[in-house]
Tab-separated table of C-alpha atoms and ligand atoms in Angstrom:
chain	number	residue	atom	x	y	z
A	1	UNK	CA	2.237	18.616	-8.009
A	2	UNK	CA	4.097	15.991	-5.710
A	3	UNK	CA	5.828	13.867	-6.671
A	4	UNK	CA	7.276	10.694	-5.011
A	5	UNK	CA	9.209	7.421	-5.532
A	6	UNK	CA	7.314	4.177	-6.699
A	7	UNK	CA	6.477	1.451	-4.052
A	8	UNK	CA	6.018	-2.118	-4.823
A	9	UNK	CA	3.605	-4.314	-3.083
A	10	UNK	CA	3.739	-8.067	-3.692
A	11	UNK	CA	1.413	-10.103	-2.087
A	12	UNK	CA	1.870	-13.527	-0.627
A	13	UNK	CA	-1.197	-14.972	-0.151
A	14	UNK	CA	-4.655	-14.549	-1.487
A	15	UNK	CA	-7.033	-11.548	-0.336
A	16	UNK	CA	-4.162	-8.580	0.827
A	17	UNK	CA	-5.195	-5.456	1.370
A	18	UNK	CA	-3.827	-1.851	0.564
A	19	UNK	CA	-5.522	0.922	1.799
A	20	UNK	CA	-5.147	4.596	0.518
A	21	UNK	CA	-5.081	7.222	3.458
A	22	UNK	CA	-5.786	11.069	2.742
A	23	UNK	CA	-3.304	13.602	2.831
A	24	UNK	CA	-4.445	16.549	5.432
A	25	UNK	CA	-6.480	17.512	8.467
A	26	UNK	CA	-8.494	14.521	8.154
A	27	UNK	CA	-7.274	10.988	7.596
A	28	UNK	CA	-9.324	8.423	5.833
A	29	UNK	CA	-9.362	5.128	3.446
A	30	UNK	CA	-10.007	6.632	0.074
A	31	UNK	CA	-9.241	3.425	-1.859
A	32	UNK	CA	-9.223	-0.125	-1.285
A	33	UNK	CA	-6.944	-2.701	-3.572
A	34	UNK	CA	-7.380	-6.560	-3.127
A	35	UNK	CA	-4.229	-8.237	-4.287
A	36	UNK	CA	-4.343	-12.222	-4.758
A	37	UNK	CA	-0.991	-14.279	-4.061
A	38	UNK	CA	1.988	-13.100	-6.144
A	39	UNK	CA	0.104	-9.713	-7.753
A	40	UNK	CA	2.276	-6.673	-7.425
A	41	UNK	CA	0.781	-3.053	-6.895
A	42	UNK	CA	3.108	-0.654	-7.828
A	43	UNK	CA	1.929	2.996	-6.333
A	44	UNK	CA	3.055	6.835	-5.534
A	45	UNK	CA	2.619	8.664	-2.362
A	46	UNK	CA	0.517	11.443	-4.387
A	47	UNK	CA	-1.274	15.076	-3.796
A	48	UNK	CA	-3.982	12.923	-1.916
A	49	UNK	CA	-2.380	9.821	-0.414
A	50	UNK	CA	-0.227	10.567	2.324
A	51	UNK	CA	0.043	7.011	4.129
A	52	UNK	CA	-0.968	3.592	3.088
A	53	UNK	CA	-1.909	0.277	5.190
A	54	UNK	CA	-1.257	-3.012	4.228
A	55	UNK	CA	-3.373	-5.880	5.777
A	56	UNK	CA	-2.062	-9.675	5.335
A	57	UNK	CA	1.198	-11.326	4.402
A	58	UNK	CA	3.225	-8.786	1.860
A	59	UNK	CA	6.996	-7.759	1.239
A	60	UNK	CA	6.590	-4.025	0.885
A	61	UNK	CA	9.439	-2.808	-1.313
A	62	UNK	CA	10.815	0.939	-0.420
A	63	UNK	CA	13.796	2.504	-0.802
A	64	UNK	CA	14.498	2.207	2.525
A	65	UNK	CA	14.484	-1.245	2.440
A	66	UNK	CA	12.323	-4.051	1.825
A	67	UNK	CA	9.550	-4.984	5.264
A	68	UNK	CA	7.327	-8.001	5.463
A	69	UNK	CA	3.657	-7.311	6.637
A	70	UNK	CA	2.323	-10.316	8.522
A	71	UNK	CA	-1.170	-11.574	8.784
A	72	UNK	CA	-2.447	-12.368	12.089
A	73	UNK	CA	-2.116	-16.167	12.877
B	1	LIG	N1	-6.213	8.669	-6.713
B	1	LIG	C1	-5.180	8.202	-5.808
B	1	LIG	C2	-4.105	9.311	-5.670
B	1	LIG	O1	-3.778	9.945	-6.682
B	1	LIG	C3	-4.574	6.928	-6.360
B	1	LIG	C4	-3.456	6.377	-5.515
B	1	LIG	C5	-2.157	6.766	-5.602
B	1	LIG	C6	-3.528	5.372	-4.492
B	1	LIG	N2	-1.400	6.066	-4.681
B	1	LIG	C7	-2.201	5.226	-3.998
B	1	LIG	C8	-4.542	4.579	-3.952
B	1	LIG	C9	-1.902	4.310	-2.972
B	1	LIG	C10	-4.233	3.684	-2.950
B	1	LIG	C11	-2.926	3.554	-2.457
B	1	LIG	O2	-3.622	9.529	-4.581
């Protein structure tokens, strides 16, 4: 089984998305996660999630680093 480090996703505004992509030939959304201002998602890179999008404003912590995803204005 893989296993990965933790991510933390805290949201900073209402309505943020996180999208689950598949791990594999084919890659598609599995899973959809709404996250209002200040809620924190804390998730794995797993046996079936290979690559996650994040849609609105969010600080994305890694351990590479911490990145800020930015609505559109
Ligand atoms: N069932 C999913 C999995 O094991 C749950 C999951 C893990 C997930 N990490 C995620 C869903 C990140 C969305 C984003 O892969």
């Amino acid at each position: 089984m893989m296993q990965s480090d933790y991510i933390v996703i805290k949201a900073k505004e209402d309505g943020v998305n996180v999208f689950g992509l598949t791990r594999g030939n084919d890659t598609k959304f599995h899973h959809t996660e709404k996250l209002d201002r200040g809620e924190v998602l804390v998730a794995q890179f797993t046996d079936h999630t290979s690559a996650m999008k994040i849609r609105g404003n969010a600080e994305i912590h890694t351990a590479h680093g911490i990145v800020e995803s930015e609505g559109k204005e």
